[in-house]
Short mmCIF file of C-alpha atoms in Angstrom, two decimals:
data_model
loop_
_atom_site.label_atom_id
_atom_site.label_comp_id
_atom_site.label_asym_id
_atom_site.label_seq_id
_atom_site.Cartn_x
_atom_site.Cartn_y
_atom_site.Cartn_z
CA MET A 13 21.06 -15.29 20.76
CA PRO A 14 20.91 -11.88 22.44
CA ALA A 15 18.11 -11.18 24.96
CA VAL A 16 15.11 -9.63 23.17
CA ARG A 17 13.76 -8.05 26.35
CA LEU A 18 15.72 -5.60 28.46
CA THR A 19 16.62 -7.62 31.53
CA LYS A 20 18.88 -5.25 33.45
CA PRO A 21 17.79 -4.69 37.07
CA TRP A 22 15.57 -1.69 37.92
CA LEU A 23 17.41 1.11 39.70
CA PRO A 24 15.95 3.91 41.79
CA LEU A 25 15.68 6.85 39.28
CA ASP A 26 16.92 9.69 41.52
CA ALA A 27 19.92 7.74 42.72
CA ALA A 28 20.87 6.28 39.34
CA ARG A 29 20.64 9.47 37.29
CA PRO A 30 23.79 11.19 38.42
CA LYS A 31 25.76 7.98 37.93
CA LEU A 32 24.75 7.44 34.34
CA GLY A 33 27.43 7.99 31.79
CA GLY A 34 27.39 9.79 28.51
CA GLN A 35 27.17 6.68 26.38
CA LEU A 36 24.55 6.03 23.74
CA GLY A 37 21.89 3.52 24.53
CA VAL A 38 18.29 2.67 25.39
CA PHE A 39 16.39 2.94 28.70
CA GLN A 40 13.07 2.24 30.32
CA LEU A 41 11.28 4.23 32.98
CA ALA A 42 8.88 2.46 35.34
CA ASP A 43 6.68 3.17 38.37
CA GLU A 44 6.95 1.72 41.88
CA ASP A 45 5.30 -1.54 40.64
CA ASP A 46 7.82 -2.01 37.85
CA GLN A 47 5.27 -1.15 35.21
CA ILE A 48 7.01 0.35 32.25
CA LEU A 49 5.81 3.88 31.49
CA TYR A 50 8.23 4.92 28.86
CA ILE A 51 10.93 3.58 26.55
CA GLY A 52 13.54 5.94 25.24
CA TYR A 53 16.99 6.19 23.80
CA ALA A 54 20.04 8.37 23.92
CA GLY A 55 21.05 9.06 20.37
CA GLY A 56 23.88 10.73 18.60
CA ASN A 57 22.40 14.16 19.08
CA SER A 58 22.00 13.85 22.95
CA LEU A 59 24.18 16.30 24.73
CA PHE A 60 25.36 13.88 27.41
CA GLY A 61 24.17 10.48 26.22
CA LEU A 62 22.12 8.43 28.65
CA ARG A 63 22.49 10.83 31.49
CA SER A 64 20.90 13.73 29.66
CA ALA A 65 18.38 11.63 27.81
CA VAL A 66 17.15 9.94 31.04
CA ALA A 67 16.98 13.33 32.80
CA GLU A 68 14.90 14.78 30.05
CA ALA A 69 12.58 11.82 29.96
CA ALA A 70 12.29 11.78 33.76
CA SER A 71 11.10 15.40 33.76
CA GLU A 72 8.38 14.48 31.30
CA ASN A 73 7.36 11.32 33.17
CA PRO A 74 6.65 12.45 36.78
CA GLY A 75 5.27 9.06 37.83
CA ALA A 76 8.53 7.30 37.00
CA THR A 77 10.60 6.17 39.98
CA LYS A 78 12.79 3.47 38.40
CA VAL A 79 15.08 3.29 35.45
CA ARG A 80 17.09 0.58 33.71
CA VAL A 81 19.50 1.25 30.84
CA GLU A 82 21.45 -0.66 28.22
CA ILE A 83 24.45 0.86 26.55
CA THR A 84 24.38 0.16 22.82
CA SER A 85 25.55 1.88 19.66
CA ALA A 86 22.63 0.32 17.88
CA TYR A 87 20.29 2.51 19.88
CA LEU A 88 17.75 3.09 17.16
CA SER A 89 17.08 -0.55 16.23
CA ARG A 90 17.23 -1.60 19.90
CA TYR A 91 14.70 1.13 20.76
CA ARG A 92 12.38 -0.07 18.04
CA GLU A 93 12.84 -3.62 19.12
CA LEU A 94 11.92 -2.77 22.73
CA LEU A 95 8.81 -1.03 21.53
CA MET A 96 7.83 -3.98 19.43
CA VAL A 97 8.43 -6.45 22.28
CA TYR A 98 6.34 -4.32 24.58
CA LYS A 99 3.56 -4.17 21.96
CA ALA A 100 3.76 -7.97 21.55
CA ASP A 101 3.40 -8.44 25.29
CA PHE A 102 0.78 -5.73 26.10
CA LYS A 103 -0.90 -5.17 22.69
CA GLN A 104 -0.12 -1.45 22.92
CA LEU A 105 2.85 0.86 23.31
CA PRO A 106 3.93 2.08 26.84
CA PRO A 107 1.50 4.65 28.18
CA ASN A 108 3.83 7.58 27.77
CA ASN A 109 5.27 6.80 24.41
CA ALA A 110 3.95 8.63 21.40
CA ASP A 111 2.14 6.42 18.89
CA ILE A 112 4.66 5.73 16.14
CA LYS A 113 4.68 3.25 13.31
CA ILE A 114 6.58 0.19 14.31
CA GLY A 115 6.75 -3.39 13.04
CA THR A 116 5.21 -6.57 14.50
CA LEU A 117 7.32 -9.04 16.44
CA SER A 118 6.21 -12.34 17.91
CA PRO A 119 9.11 -13.22 20.22
CA SER A 120 9.03 -16.79 21.48
CA MET B 9 30.01 3.07 -24.79
CA ASP B 10 29.76 6.87 -25.01
CA LEU B 11 31.43 8.35 -21.97
CA ASN B 12 29.73 11.74 -22.28
CA LEU B 13 26.37 12.38 -20.67
CA THR B 14 23.61 13.36 -23.00
CA HIS B 15 22.01 16.79 -22.57
CA GLU B 16 18.93 15.10 -21.02
CA GLN B 17 21.08 13.07 -18.64
CA GLU B 18 22.91 16.20 -17.50
CA LEU B 19 19.60 17.98 -16.82
CA ILE B 20 18.19 15.13 -14.82
CA VAL B 21 21.39 14.54 -12.84
CA ASN B 22 21.66 18.24 -11.98
CA MET B 23 18.08 18.31 -10.92
CA VAL B 24 18.57 15.39 -8.47
CA ARG B 25 21.86 16.88 -7.29
CA ARG B 26 20.07 20.12 -6.38
CA PHE B 27 17.31 18.18 -4.71
CA VAL B 28 19.84 16.38 -2.46
CA ARG B 29 21.68 19.57 -1.59
CA GLU B 30 18.70 21.84 -1.09
CA GLU B 31 16.15 19.49 0.40
CA ILE B 32 17.85 16.49 1.94
CA LEU B 33 21.08 17.82 3.45
CA PRO B 34 19.36 20.63 5.41
CA LEU B 35 16.89 18.14 6.83
CA GLU B 36 19.68 15.90 8.15
CA LEU B 37 21.05 18.72 10.33
CA ASN B 38 18.13 18.11 12.71
CA LEU B 39 17.96 14.31 12.48
CA ASP B 40 19.66 11.70 14.64
CA PRO B 41 22.95 10.91 12.98
CA ASP B 42 21.79 7.33 12.42
CA ALA B 43 18.23 8.12 11.31
CA ASP B 44 16.90 6.39 8.23
CA GLU B 45 13.42 8.09 8.21
CA ILE B 46 12.19 11.64 7.99
CA ASP B 47 8.94 13.12 9.37
CA THR B 48 5.79 12.08 7.60
CA GLU B 49 5.08 15.71 6.64
CA ASP B 50 8.56 16.24 5.22
CA LYS B 51 8.33 13.03 3.29
CA ALA B 52 4.95 13.90 1.80
CA ARG B 53 6.19 17.31 0.81
CA LEU B 54 9.30 15.90 -0.89
CA VAL B 55 7.38 13.13 -2.64
CA GLU B 56 5.23 15.81 -4.29
CA LYS B 57 8.49 17.43 -5.44
CA THR B 58 9.91 14.25 -6.93
CA LYS B 59 6.50 13.59 -8.60
CA SER B 60 6.63 17.12 -10.04
CA MET B 61 10.13 16.41 -11.32
CA GLY B 62 8.69 13.32 -13.08
CA LEU B 63 11.04 11.12 -11.17
CA TYR B 64 8.81 9.34 -8.66
CA GLY B 65 8.79 5.52 -8.86
CA LEU B 66 12.17 5.43 -10.69
CA ASP B 67 12.25 1.63 -10.83
CA ILE B 68 8.67 1.11 -12.00
CA PRO B 69 8.42 0.18 -15.65
CA PRO B 70 6.72 2.74 -17.86
CA GLU B 71 3.82 0.41 -18.59
CA TYR B 72 3.01 0.46 -14.88
CA GLY B 73 3.23 4.19 -14.60
CA GLY B 74 6.91 4.74 -13.85
CA PRO B 75 9.11 7.24 -15.76
CA GLU B 76 10.93 6.00 -18.79
CA ILE B 77 14.55 6.03 -17.58
CA ASP B 78 17.26 3.87 -18.98
CA LEU B 79 19.57 1.93 -16.68
CA VAL B 80 22.62 4.07 -17.24
CA THR B 81 20.69 7.26 -16.28
CA ARG B 82 19.17 5.35 -13.38
CA THR B 83 22.69 4.48 -12.19
CA LEU B 84 23.85 8.09 -12.50
CA LEU B 85 20.81 9.10 -10.37
CA ALA B 86 21.52 6.43 -7.81
CA ILE B 87 25.05 7.92 -7.49
CA GLU B 88 23.60 11.35 -6.85
CA MET B 89 20.80 10.21 -4.55
CA SER B 90 23.20 8.53 -2.08
CA GLN B 91 25.35 11.66 -1.44
CA HIS B 92 24.13 12.35 2.03
CA ARG B 93 24.46 10.88 5.48
CA ALA B 94 21.76 8.21 5.18
CA GLY B 95 22.38 7.85 1.47
CA LEU B 96 23.89 4.36 1.41
CA TYR B 97 20.83 2.52 2.72
CA ALA B 98 18.09 5.21 2.65
CA PRO B 99 18.84 7.28 -0.46
CA CYS B 100 16.86 10.49 -0.23
CA TYR B 101 14.78 8.71 2.52
CA GLY B 102 12.68 6.95 -0.09
CA THR B 103 11.20 10.21 -1.48
CA PHE B 104 11.75 8.89 -5.06
CA GLY B 105 9.52 5.91 -4.27
CA GLY B 106 10.31 2.35 -5.07
CA ALA B 107 9.08 -0.45 -7.24
CA GLY B 108 8.55 -2.84 -4.35
CA LEU B 109 9.57 -6.30 -5.33
CA ALA B 110 10.47 -6.20 -9.03
CA GLN B 111 9.77 -9.93 -9.33
CA LEU B 112 6.02 -9.18 -9.06
CA PHE B 113 6.12 -7.59 -12.53
CA GLU B 114 6.38 -11.23 -13.73
CA ALA B 115 3.41 -12.40 -11.57
CA THR B 116 0.10 -13.67 -12.79
CA ASP B 117 -2.70 -11.15 -13.35
CA ASP B 118 -4.41 -12.33 -10.16
CA GLN B 119 -1.21 -12.00 -8.17
CA LYS B 120 -0.59 -8.55 -9.66
CA GLU B 121 -4.09 -7.46 -8.49
CA ARG B 122 -3.49 -8.78 -4.98
CA TYR B 123 0.18 -7.76 -4.55
CA LEU B 124 1.83 -5.67 -7.23
CA TYR B 125 -0.76 -2.88 -7.73
CA PRO B 126 -1.40 -2.31 -3.97
CA THR B 127 2.40 -2.12 -3.52
CA LEU B 128 2.77 0.47 -6.31
CA ARG B 129 -0.11 2.49 -4.78
CA GLY B 130 1.78 2.42 -1.43
CA GLU B 131 -0.93 0.32 0.27
CA LYS B 132 1.15 -2.83 0.78
CA ARG B 133 4.75 -3.62 1.58
CA GLY B 134 6.66 -6.71 0.77
CA PHE B 135 9.87 -8.39 1.86
CA PHE B 136 12.35 -10.68 0.07
CA GLY B 137 12.92 -13.89 2.01
CA LEU B 138 15.87 -15.79 0.69
CA SER B 139 18.77 -16.18 3.13
CA GLU B 140 18.65 -18.68 5.93
CA PRO B 141 20.60 -19.44 9.11
CA SER B 142 22.34 -22.16 7.06
CA GLY B 143 23.86 -19.48 4.79
CA GLY B 144 23.12 -16.68 2.44
CA SER B 145 25.89 -16.81 -0.12
CA ASP B 146 24.88 -20.13 -1.65
CA PRO B 147 21.10 -19.92 -1.40
CA ALA B 148 20.49 -22.71 -4.00
CA ARG B 149 22.08 -25.23 -1.68
CA ALA B 150 21.57 -23.58 1.71
CA ILE B 151 17.80 -23.33 1.60
CA GLN B 152 16.40 -25.74 4.09
CA THR B 153 12.93 -24.24 4.44
CA LYS B 154 10.70 -26.95 3.07
CA ALA B 155 7.37 -26.72 1.22
CA ILE B 156 5.35 -29.94 0.93
CA GLN B 157 2.31 -30.11 -1.30
CA ASP B 158 -1.03 -30.97 0.42
CA GLY B 159 -3.82 -30.94 -2.18
CA GLU B 160 -4.07 -27.48 -3.62
CA ASP B 161 -1.96 -26.02 -0.84
CA TRP B 162 1.66 -26.15 0.27
CA ILE B 163 2.79 -26.49 3.86
CA ILE B 164 5.89 -24.47 4.68
CA ASN B 165 8.19 -25.08 7.63
CA GLY B 166 11.59 -23.48 8.24
CA SER B 167 13.26 -20.16 9.03
CA LYS B 168 14.88 -17.19 7.35
CA LEU B 169 17.58 -14.83 8.54
CA TRP B 170 18.86 -11.33 7.57
CA ILE B 171 15.45 -10.43 6.22
CA SER B 172 14.74 -6.69 5.92
CA GLY B 173 11.33 -5.21 6.50
CA ALA B 174 9.40 -8.39 7.33
CA ASP B 175 8.09 -6.96 10.61
CA LYS B 176 6.37 -4.14 8.71
CA ALA B 177 5.39 -6.11 5.59
CA ASN B 178 1.97 -7.29 4.46
CA PHE B 179 3.52 -10.06 2.35
CA GLY B 180 6.83 -11.46 1.23
CA LEU B 181 8.53 -13.64 -1.34
CA VAL B 182 9.61 -16.75 0.48
CA PHE B 183 11.95 -19.22 -1.17
CA ALA B 184 11.46 -22.86 -0.06
CA ARG B 185 12.80 -26.21 -1.13
CA THR B 186 10.22 -28.26 -3.04
CA ASP B 187 12.51 -31.01 -4.21
CA ARG B 188 15.43 -31.90 -2.02
CA ASP B 189 17.26 -33.85 -4.72
CA LYS B 190 17.39 -31.16 -7.36
CA GLY B 191 19.67 -28.49 -5.81
CA ARG B 192 19.05 -25.09 -7.37
CA ASN B 193 16.27 -26.64 -9.50
CA GLY B 194 14.31 -27.69 -6.45
CA VAL B 195 13.48 -24.23 -5.11
CA THR B 196 10.12 -22.49 -5.42
CA CYS B 197 9.12 -18.93 -4.71
CA PHE B 198 5.88 -18.45 -2.70
CA ILE B 199 4.07 -15.21 -2.05
CA VAL B 200 3.23 -15.36 1.66
CA ASP B 201 0.85 -13.00 3.52
CA THR B 202 2.27 -12.09 6.87
CA ASP B 203 -1.02 -12.67 8.61
CA THR B 204 -0.95 -16.33 7.61
CA PRO B 205 -1.11 -18.59 10.70
CA GLY B 206 2.37 -19.96 11.39
CA PHE B 207 4.22 -16.85 10.17
CA HIS B 208 6.41 -15.38 12.92
CA VAL B 209 8.96 -12.59 13.08
CA ARG B 210 10.92 -14.04 15.98
CA ARG B 211 13.57 -11.36 16.54
CA VAL B 212 15.42 -8.24 15.42
CA VAL B 213 18.97 -8.82 14.32
CA HIS B 214 21.14 -5.81 15.20
CA THR B 215 24.04 -4.99 12.97
CA LEU B 216 26.51 -2.17 12.35
CA ARG B 217 23.51 -0.10 11.12
CA SER B 218 21.86 1.41 14.06
CA ALA B 219 18.55 2.45 12.49
CA HIS B 220 17.92 -0.42 10.09
CA TYR B 221 17.72 -3.94 11.33
CA ALA B 222 17.25 -7.35 9.85
CA THR B 223 14.81 -9.93 11.18
CA GLU B 224 14.68 -13.69 11.81
CA LEU B 225 11.56 -15.39 10.59
CA GLN B 226 10.06 -18.71 11.60
CA PHE B 227 7.47 -20.60 9.62
CA THR B 228 5.41 -23.30 11.37
CA ASP B 229 3.00 -25.36 9.26
CA MET B 230 2.24 -22.28 7.19
CA ARG B 231 -0.40 -23.19 4.59
CA ILE B 232 -0.02 -21.35 1.27
CA PRO B 233 -2.27 -21.91 -1.74
CA SER B 234 -0.75 -23.00 -5.04
CA SER B 235 -2.14 -19.79 -6.58
CA ASN B 236 0.54 -17.95 -4.55
CA ILE B 237 3.42 -19.57 -6.31
CA LEU B 238 5.37 -16.96 -8.18
CA GLY B 239 6.51 -18.42 -11.47
CA GLU B 240 6.74 -22.19 -11.64
CA VAL B 241 7.36 -24.93 -9.11
CA ASN B 242 11.06 -25.60 -8.81
CA LYS B 243 11.94 -22.53 -10.88
CA GLY B 244 12.29 -20.15 -7.93
CA PHE B 245 16.05 -19.92 -7.96
CA ALA B 246 16.06 -18.21 -11.37
CA ILE B 247 13.73 -15.54 -9.96
CA ALA B 248 16.14 -15.01 -6.93
CA ASN B 249 19.27 -15.07 -9.07
CA ASP B 250 17.90 -12.53 -11.57
CA ARG B 251 17.11 -10.20 -8.65
CA LEU B 252 20.61 -10.67 -7.18
CA THR B 253 22.31 -9.87 -10.47
CA ARG B 254 20.23 -6.73 -11.22
CA GLN B 255 20.49 -5.48 -7.69
CA ARG B 256 24.26 -5.31 -7.89
CA ILE B 257 24.35 -2.29 -10.18
CA PRO B 258 22.38 0.20 -7.94
CA TYR B 259 24.10 -1.36 -4.96
CA ALA B 260 27.44 -0.35 -6.51
CA ALA B 261 26.10 3.02 -7.43
CA GLY B 262 25.25 3.81 -3.78
CA CYS B 263 28.78 3.03 -2.73
CA ILE B 264 30.16 5.43 -5.44
CA GLY B 265 27.85 8.27 -4.35
CA VAL B 266 28.97 8.09 -0.76
CA ALA B 267 32.64 7.88 -1.85
CA ILE B 268 32.20 10.99 -3.97
CA LYS B 269 30.55 12.92 -1.17
CA ALA B 270 33.19 11.83 1.40
CA ASN B 271 35.97 12.85 -1.00
CA GLU B 272 34.29 16.20 -1.73
CA MET B 273 34.21 16.90 1.95
CA ALA B 274 37.92 16.01 2.30
CA LEU B 275 38.85 18.21 -0.66
CA GLU B 276 37.13 21.19 1.02
CA TYR B 277 38.64 20.50 4.38
CA VAL B 278 42.36 19.81 3.75
CA PRO B 279 43.21 23.25 2.42
CA GLN B 280 41.65 24.86 5.49
CA ARG B 281 43.05 22.62 8.21
CA GLU B 282 46.55 23.57 9.28
CA THR B 283 49.13 21.43 11.07
CA PHE B 284 52.64 22.52 12.00
CA GLY B 285 52.14 25.81 10.16
CA ALA B 286 50.95 24.52 6.85
CA PRO B 287 47.63 23.37 5.42
CA LEU B 288 47.06 19.65 5.26
CA SER B 289 46.73 19.89 1.52
CA SER B 290 50.39 20.72 1.24
CA ARG B 291 51.39 17.38 2.70
CA GLN B 292 52.27 14.66 0.23
CA ALA B 293 50.62 11.99 2.45
CA ILE B 294 47.36 13.82 2.19
CA GLN B 295 47.72 14.49 -1.53
CA TRP B 296 48.31 10.81 -2.23
CA MET B 297 45.18 9.87 -0.25
CA LEU B 298 43.18 12.23 -2.41
CA VAL B 299 44.76 10.82 -5.55
CA ASP B 300 43.98 7.26 -4.47
CA ASN B 301 40.39 8.36 -3.71
CA GLU B 302 40.01 9.90 -7.21
CA ILE B 303 41.28 6.66 -8.83
CA ASP B 304 39.08 4.44 -6.70
CA ILE B 305 36.01 6.57 -7.57
CA LYS B 306 36.70 6.76 -11.27
CA GLN B 307 37.40 3.02 -11.58
CA SER B 308 34.20 2.15 -9.76
CA MET B 309 32.22 4.63 -11.75
CA TRP B 310 33.23 3.34 -15.18
CA ILE B 311 32.97 -0.33 -14.29
CA THR B 312 29.47 0.28 -12.87
CA LEU B 313 28.31 2.36 -15.81
CA GLU B 314 29.64 -0.32 -18.22
CA ALA B 315 27.50 -2.92 -16.40
CA ALA B 316 24.49 -0.65 -16.62
CA HIS B 317 25.18 -0.03 -20.31
CA LYS B 318 25.38 -3.76 -21.10
CA ALA B 319 22.21 -4.44 -19.18
CA ASN B 320 20.53 -1.58 -21.03
CA GLN B 321 21.52 -3.11 -24.32
CA GLY B 322 20.07 -6.43 -23.38
CA LEU B 323 23.56 -8.01 -23.40
CA PRO B 324 24.82 -10.54 -20.73
CA PHE B 325 26.00 -8.49 -17.75
CA ARG B 326 26.42 -10.96 -14.90
CA LYS B 327 30.21 -10.59 -14.88
CA GLU B 328 30.07 -6.78 -15.16
CA ALA B 329 27.48 -6.49 -12.43
CA ALA B 330 29.67 -8.64 -10.17
CA MET B 331 32.66 -6.49 -11.00
CA ALA B 332 30.79 -3.37 -10.26
CA LYS B 333 29.53 -4.59 -6.93
CA LEU B 334 33.04 -5.94 -5.94
CA VAL B 335 35.02 -2.87 -7.01
CA ALA B 336 32.62 -0.19 -5.83
CA SER B 337 32.01 -1.65 -2.40
CA GLU B 338 35.72 -2.24 -1.71
CA ALA B 339 36.81 1.10 -3.20
CA GLY B 340 34.06 2.96 -1.33
CA GLY B 341 35.34 1.48 1.95
CA ARG B 342 38.87 2.61 1.14
CA VAL B 343 37.73 6.18 0.27
CA VAL B 344 35.67 6.63 3.38
CA ASP B 345 38.52 5.26 5.47
CA ARG B 346 41.05 7.66 3.94
CA CYS B 347 38.69 10.58 4.46
CA MET B 348 38.28 9.69 8.15
CA GLN B 349 42.00 9.65 8.41
CA MET B 350 42.25 13.17 6.93
CA PHE B 351 39.64 14.48 9.28
CA GLY B 352 41.39 12.97 12.35
CA GLY B 353 39.22 12.96 15.52
CA LEU B 354 36.36 14.67 13.74
CA GLY B 355 36.35 11.81 11.28
CA VAL B 356 35.28 9.29 13.98
CA ALA B 357 32.78 11.54 15.77
CA LYS B 358 29.08 11.47 15.10
CA ASP B 359 29.20 15.12 14.25
CA LEU B 360 30.16 14.17 10.71
CA PRO B 361 28.78 11.34 8.53
CA PHE B 362 32.07 9.46 8.05
CA GLU B 363 31.65 7.11 10.97
CA ARG B 364 28.19 6.11 9.77
CA TRP B 365 29.46 5.64 6.19
CA PHE B 366 32.41 3.57 7.58
CA ARG B 367 30.09 1.20 9.42
CA GLU B 368 27.57 0.91 6.64
CA MET B 369 30.18 0.65 3.85
CA ARG B 370 31.66 -2.37 5.68
CA ILE B 371 28.34 -4.14 5.29
CA ARG B 372 28.37 -3.50 1.54
CA ARG B 373 31.27 -5.90 1.14
CA ILE B 374 28.98 -8.69 2.53
CA GLY B 375 25.43 -7.74 1.52
CA GLU B 376 24.03 -8.85 -1.88
CA GLY B 377 26.83 -11.41 -2.12
CA PRO B 378 30.21 -10.93 -0.45
CA SER B 379 33.32 -9.96 -2.34
CA GLU B 380 34.47 -13.57 -2.49
CA VAL B 381 31.25 -14.65 -4.19
CA GLN B 382 31.58 -11.84 -6.69
CA ARG B 383 35.11 -13.00 -7.52
CA HIS B 384 33.74 -16.53 -7.85
CA ILE B 385 31.07 -15.34 -10.29
CA ILE B 386 33.64 -13.36 -12.36
CA ALA B 387 36.01 -16.39 -12.45
CA ARG B 388 33.18 -18.70 -13.50
CA GLU B 389 32.31 -16.34 -16.31
CA LEU B 390 35.91 -16.18 -17.41
CA LEU B 391 36.69 -19.86 -17.20
CA GLY B 392 33.26 -21.26 -18.05
CA ALA B 393 32.44 -24.85 -17.49
CA SER B 394 36.03 -25.76 -16.60
CA LEU B 395 35.59 -24.17 -13.14
CA ARG B 396 32.37 -25.98 -12.25
#
């Protein structure tokens, strides 16, 4: 069974950004205390995949200092899954995510 | 069967064709290539249009407020409605509405009040919970979720897999074994509210479809009242089976629509694209691909329309529906594959819809009963009891 939560290690945002590739996938931005501020994805319309999507999100989330990414072609369903898992854990969406309609998950 | 469209059918088909080309295709230019939803404002605007066209709630019976459309016309519309990037699994992004779970039309008056009417008003959403980790192709025998009677209630324990929309649903139809010795005659359909204690959506199941996911459900000592049994105890498989048979016709129609659109794009492209000093369309290899596409599309179309025609007439159509699903899903895959080949590198890029259709069309050979099960159904109909 695949991991429901994103378990990749946190990386320093500034150092990681130039090394990110152009693949499609999902990412999370966090503050110094590893608190998730924003969950995003690099979709088929992104100009340079994760690299450009993370750069854009970083500019809109000035408090973010860490990032972790997961490369996946199922970026939309994985993005929604990560939002649902976050909501299951914290009863709300990440502070910098817009309020969108998502389903309810009760991961074990 | 009359192979000509009636004047009324032509009018409706052309109206929907224009709707797809003028309203849906332009929207898709700004959507993620894998998107299966449009903005709320766009959806509300387009729903008003389909309502003004008299085509909202296509699958709702007229006595419940739906338009009076026969199954052949409905099939023709399904073919049109799927001719865009998201068309296979999100035809016109749901702007023609849906009937929800058709089984609820057979519910008791009390159940209709609690589930059917709120669904038709868009206040509630349901899911269909049949397949389990133990298998989906042979649900009558694979169902291991158990329901045990306890006074006026039933206690349900078990799990379901490949269930669409359960995470956003208010209720669902859950099929559970109520008599372990009776095979397909020991399955009952329960209407389950998703806020019932013991109901859990455990995880998202990612597939080739990026936007749409399935879910895995777990039921732990879920207490459901007898008043929430749909139909009769131990008669649930007939409810499931009827749905599976009927669903195969629009399922086939979606495959045909995408194949038509893919082929149309190829027909526009190959005269323009030159290789080695001549347009692709002058190459016999390309011409034969287009010929094979045309044959695949026509065969699928007539077999599917024949199934719809028989269903319309109230004649047995299990074999025809299985043939339609089998032929259209396999032919649709071949057509999209050939079109990708003609487009070369562009064909596999997300700039064009072929790669999405290729992934999603592959699922069509498995969803709603894989090709092998369809062949089994057809063989059983041909050979009758001797095959059992």
